[in-house]
XYZ file of C-alpha atoms in Angstrom:
290
model
C -11.149 3.326 0.354
C -11.604 3.370 4.123
C -15.383 3.173 3.769
C -15.039 0.216 1.404
C -12.717 -1.504 3.877
C -15.207 -1.034 6.719
C -18.185 -2.297 4.702
C -16.312 -5.245 3.184
C -14.685 -6.372 6.413
C -18.014 -6.122 8.246
C -19.563 -8.399 5.628
C -16.666 -10.873 5.826
C -17.011 -11.055 9.613
C -20.728 -11.807 9.265
C -20.136 -14.454 6.585
C -17.011 -16.261 7.780
C -16.704 -17.436 11.398
C -12.971 -18.019 10.887
C -12.244 -14.299 10.510
C -11.450 -11.879 13.313
C -10.750 -8.146 13.504
C -8.251 -6.613 15.925
C -8.292 -2.825 16.373
C -6.263 -0.292 18.321
C -8.995 2.352 18.690
C -8.700 3.668 15.110
C -12.058 3.161 13.295
C -13.424 1.283 16.333
C -16.636 3.325 16.312
C -17.294 2.263 12.721
C -17.199 -1.400 13.729
C -19.392 -1.034 16.835
C -22.402 -2.818 15.316
C -20.482 -5.842 14.066
C -18.631 -5.997 17.389
C -21.967 -6.341 19.154
C -22.842 -9.233 16.830
C -19.446 -10.934 17.182
C -17.873 -9.823 20.456
C -15.528 -12.817 20.491
C -14.091 -11.966 17.053
C -13.993 -8.143 17.001
C -11.441 -6.993 19.570
C -10.317 -3.454 20.400
C -7.119 -3.506 22.460
C -6.923 0.281 22.823
C -3.938 2.380 21.786
C -1.554 -0.581 22.005
C -0.449 -1.381 18.478
C 2.232 -3.884 19.506
C -0.426 -5.755 21.491
C -2.729 -5.632 18.463
C -0.074 -7.456 16.427
C 0.565 -9.950 19.231
C -3.123 -10.732 19.618
C -3.411 -11.116 15.848
C -0.496 -13.532 15.831
C -2.074 -15.555 18.610
C -5.377 -15.756 16.762
C -3.549 -16.915 13.632
C -1.836 -19.685 15.611
C -5.290 -21.015 16.570
C -6.366 -21.179 12.909
C -8.243 -17.877 12.791
C -7.809 -15.366 9.974
C -7.099 -12.013 11.699
C -7.536 -8.600 10.084
C -5.581 -5.783 11.806
C -6.185 -2.102 11.154
C -4.726 1.296 12.023
C -2.802 4.206 10.532
C 0.246 2.963 8.606
C 2.867 4.331 11.063
C 1.084 2.705 14.007
C 0.329 -0.582 12.242
C 3.696 -1.117 10.539
C 6.391 1.188 11.948
C 5.406 0.960 15.603
C 4.574 -2.749 15.609
C 7.375 -3.881 13.292
C 9.084 -6.124 15.860
C 5.818 -7.905 16.640
C 5.094 -8.326 12.921
C 8.568 -9.834 12.516
C 8.208 -12.238 15.445
C 4.488 -12.973 15.797
C 3.767 -13.450 12.088
C 6.976 -13.957 10.089
C 8.930 -15.960 12.682
C 5.886 -18.047 13.668
C 5.093 -18.492 9.949
C 1.451 -17.517 10.288
C -0.550 -15.015 8.294
C -2.788 -12.007 8.762
C -4.317 -9.186 6.767
C -2.905 -5.817 7.800
C -4.977 -2.899 6.521
C -3.626 0.615 6.910
C -4.888 4.113 6.259
C -2.905 7.348 6.077
C -0.480 6.188 3.364
C 2.709 8.261 3.223
C 1.257 11.656 4.105
C -2.543 11.617 3.756
C -2.733 12.933 7.324
C -0.076 15.593 6.756
C -1.921 18.039 9.005
C -1.417 15.662 11.946
C 2.362 15.870 11.655
C 5.093 13.292 11.114
C 3.652 10.902 13.706
C 0.897 10.082 11.200
C 3.155 9.633 8.160
C 4.726 6.402 6.947
C 6.646 6.586 3.675
C 8.786 3.630 4.801
C 6.121 1.000 5.531
C 6.559 -1.072 2.366
C 10.351 -0.903 2.692
C 10.043 -2.273 6.244
C 7.927 -5.208 5.089
C 10.461 -5.844 2.327
C 12.918 -6.892 5.043
C 10.613 -9.826 5.833
C 9.752 -12.831 3.711
C 6.444 -13.727 2.175
C 4.367 -10.549 2.285
C 1.909 -9.727 -0.481
C 1.428 -5.955 -0.701
C -1.653 -4.375 -2.272
C -1.693 -0.625 -2.952
C -5.151 0.026 -4.418
C -5.515 2.987 -6.724
C -9.308 3.193 -6.491
C -11.950 2.242 -3.888
C -13.413 -0.359 -6.266
C -10.137 -2.310 -6.084
C -10.295 -2.684 -2.298
C -13.118 -5.190 -1.786
C -11.638 -7.794 -4.112
C -8.263 -7.928 -2.355
C -9.879 -8.076 1.093
C -12.170 -10.923 0.076
C -9.394 -12.819 -1.657
C -7.246 -12.514 1.481
C -9.964 -14.180 3.566
C -9.604 -17.370 1.547
C -6.019 -18.250 2.473
C -3.524 -17.891 5.320
C -0.752 -15.855 3.689
C 0.657 -12.588 5.008
C -1.051 -9.633 3.296
C -0.672 -5.879 3.621
C -3.343 -3.592 2.129
C -2.257 0.059 1.967
C -5.242 2.419 1.670
C -5.125 6.089 0.769
C -7.378 9.114 0.335
C -5.602 9.710 -2.983
C -7.282 7.735 -5.743
C -7.346 7.359 -9.503
C -10.368 8.247 -11.596
C -10.910 4.651 -12.758
C -10.312 1.219 -11.172
C -8.091 -1.448 -12.690
C -8.984 -4.827 -11.264
C -6.766 -7.901 -11.080
C -3.163 -8.360 -10.041
C -0.043 -8.061 -12.094
C 1.029 -5.294 -14.435
C -1.569 -3.644 -16.687
C -0.242 -1.849 -19.782
C -2.565 1.093 -20.377
C -0.721 2.941 -23.129
C 1.977 1.737 -25.501
C 4.820 3.851 -26.720
C 8.477 4.265 -25.909
C 10.241 3.828 -22.537
C 8.242 2.179 -19.757
C 6.733 4.214 -16.913
C 5.190 2.097 -14.135
C 2.705 3.732 -11.771
C 1.925 2.038 -8.452
C -1.527 2.459 -6.916
C -2.825 6.038 -6.707
C 0.142 7.404 -8.677
C -1.497 6.396 -11.964
C -3.564 9.543 -12.574
C -0.614 11.888 -11.849
C 1.584 9.785 -14.167
C -0.991 9.822 -16.960
C -1.309 13.601 -16.682
C 2.453 14.093 -16.503
C 3.117 11.977 -19.609
C 0.077 12.958 -21.671
C 2.069 14.060 -24.735
C 5.232 12.022 -24.133
C 6.139 8.948 -26.161
C 6.143 6.438 -23.305
C 4.511 3.166 -22.354
C 2.435 3.531 -19.173
C 1.700 0.500 -16.989
C -0.117 0.158 -13.672
C 0.009 -2.204 -10.747
C -1.954 -2.207 -7.521
C -0.014 -5.228 -6.260
C 3.689 -4.324 -6.151
C 4.547 -7.390 -4.042
C 5.193 -9.841 -5.449
C 6.444 -7.817 -8.381
C 5.116 -9.034 -11.737
C 8.535 -9.874 -13.152
C 7.259 -11.427 -16.369
C 4.891 -8.541 -16.986
C 7.638 -6.016 -16.368
C 10.036 -7.649 -18.806
C 7.294 -7.982 -21.415
C 6.284 -4.312 -21.101
C 9.824 -2.971 -21.537
C 10.340 -0.842 -24.623
C 14.006 -0.127 -25.131
C 16.313 0.085 -22.144
C 14.750 2.826 -19.967
C 12.272 2.395 -17.138
C 10.693 4.771 -14.610
C 9.025 3.493 -11.429
C 6.659 5.889 -9.631
C 5.623 4.741 -6.150
C 3.558 6.516 -3.456
C 6.032 5.581 -0.698
C 9.793 5.886 -0.173
C 11.779 6.575 -3.323
C 13.667 3.509 -4.545
C 11.709 0.983 -2.473
C 11.358 -1.340 -5.472
C 14.774 -0.664 -6.988
C 16.260 -3.994 -5.914
C 13.304 -5.956 -7.274
C 13.306 -4.108 -10.591
C 17.030 -4.756 -10.916
C 16.492 -8.469 -10.277
C 13.525 -8.607 -12.653
C 15.547 -7.052 -15.484
C 18.691 -9.041 -14.801
C 20.420 -9.772 -18.102
C 18.650 -6.908 -19.872
C 20.718 -3.736 -20.322
C 18.682 -0.942 -18.751
C 18.791 2.349 -16.892
C 16.158 3.213 -14.318
C 14.653 6.181 -12.509
C 12.850 5.643 -9.217
C 10.446 8.335 -8.054
C 8.714 8.399 -4.687
C 8.762 10.102 -1.310
C 12.170 11.610 -0.584
C 14.188 10.951 2.561
C 14.146 14.587 3.666
C 11.250 15.218 6.037
C 8.788 17.928 4.988
C 8.464 19.704 8.319
C 5.691 22.092 7.364
C 2.346 20.440 7.937
C 0.230 21.472 4.930
C -1.963 18.999 3.038
C -1.192 15.820 1.135
C -1.255 17.929 -2.028
C 1.458 20.191 -0.582
C 3.575 17.179 0.353
C 3.142 15.604 -3.084
C 4.363 18.837 -4.634
C 7.312 19.045 -2.240
C 8.381 15.480 -3.127
C 7.898 16.032 -6.856
C 5.005 13.574 -7.007
C 2.445 15.969 -8.456
C 1.987 15.899 -12.261
C 4.275 18.894 -12.826
C 7.059 17.440 -10.688
C 6.763 14.005 -12.275
C 6.859 15.527 -15.735
C 10.062 17.436 -14.973
C 11.785 14.334 -13.599
C 10.661 12.007 -16.389
C 11.547 14.434 -19.167
C 14.973 15.093 -17.680
C 15.650 11.354 -17.375
C 14.546 10.631 -20.936
C 16.415 13.643 -22.288
C 13.286 15.110 -23.853
């Protein structure tokens, strides 16, 4: 996904003089060539993520379309106040593109982990959030974001599904009983976990805005499971609003609040949070009483 982001953003910078890229050292070497071609629109502010957000906000106020990029905890957690003030408060847009996801860089320690990034953006108005599940889904959302001035967050990961599913909204991939919704790269683990279970499986790579109509239409019975690759329960309030008036019970699976203090790999962390196929299967079966 990171390679697709670099190639696509490089092409957008070459094609569209309105676009700009603001970096804080991360991936700067990969954009060296396009920076030489467009030194006024490819800016590396060094390890100053708050400044990166401020510069991006300033560019947006001039009518530019800024793309900002770093690890999720540096881009969102560390620069949250600047995102709140320099984009939301000023009512201007940008495209924030992160890597690292919740724990892709588990070996680097908790400084490089951000299970709470989407929950933080949920405190602000007007953000579209893309969580691609496959590299082939990345280019389309980046190119679409260049054509407007809205606030967009693109959350990239090294975890990916075996097949892409293009387009926004909720995609129903298998019909059966209770609804299980997989967000982004959680689809393959969900499909494996529910292989022989009588459930409906749906996928979305764009959890914000939530596809309310699609969610209501996909419901089978009164039980729903949401599996997200970030903090557990992040979408609970939106699911509750979407299903208002429909009797339902829900299970929200995601990254737990307890910090996994042993470094390990992303696979180890997924297992510890119950987000591997075996853990998901246990939780879903227990919830459904099967």
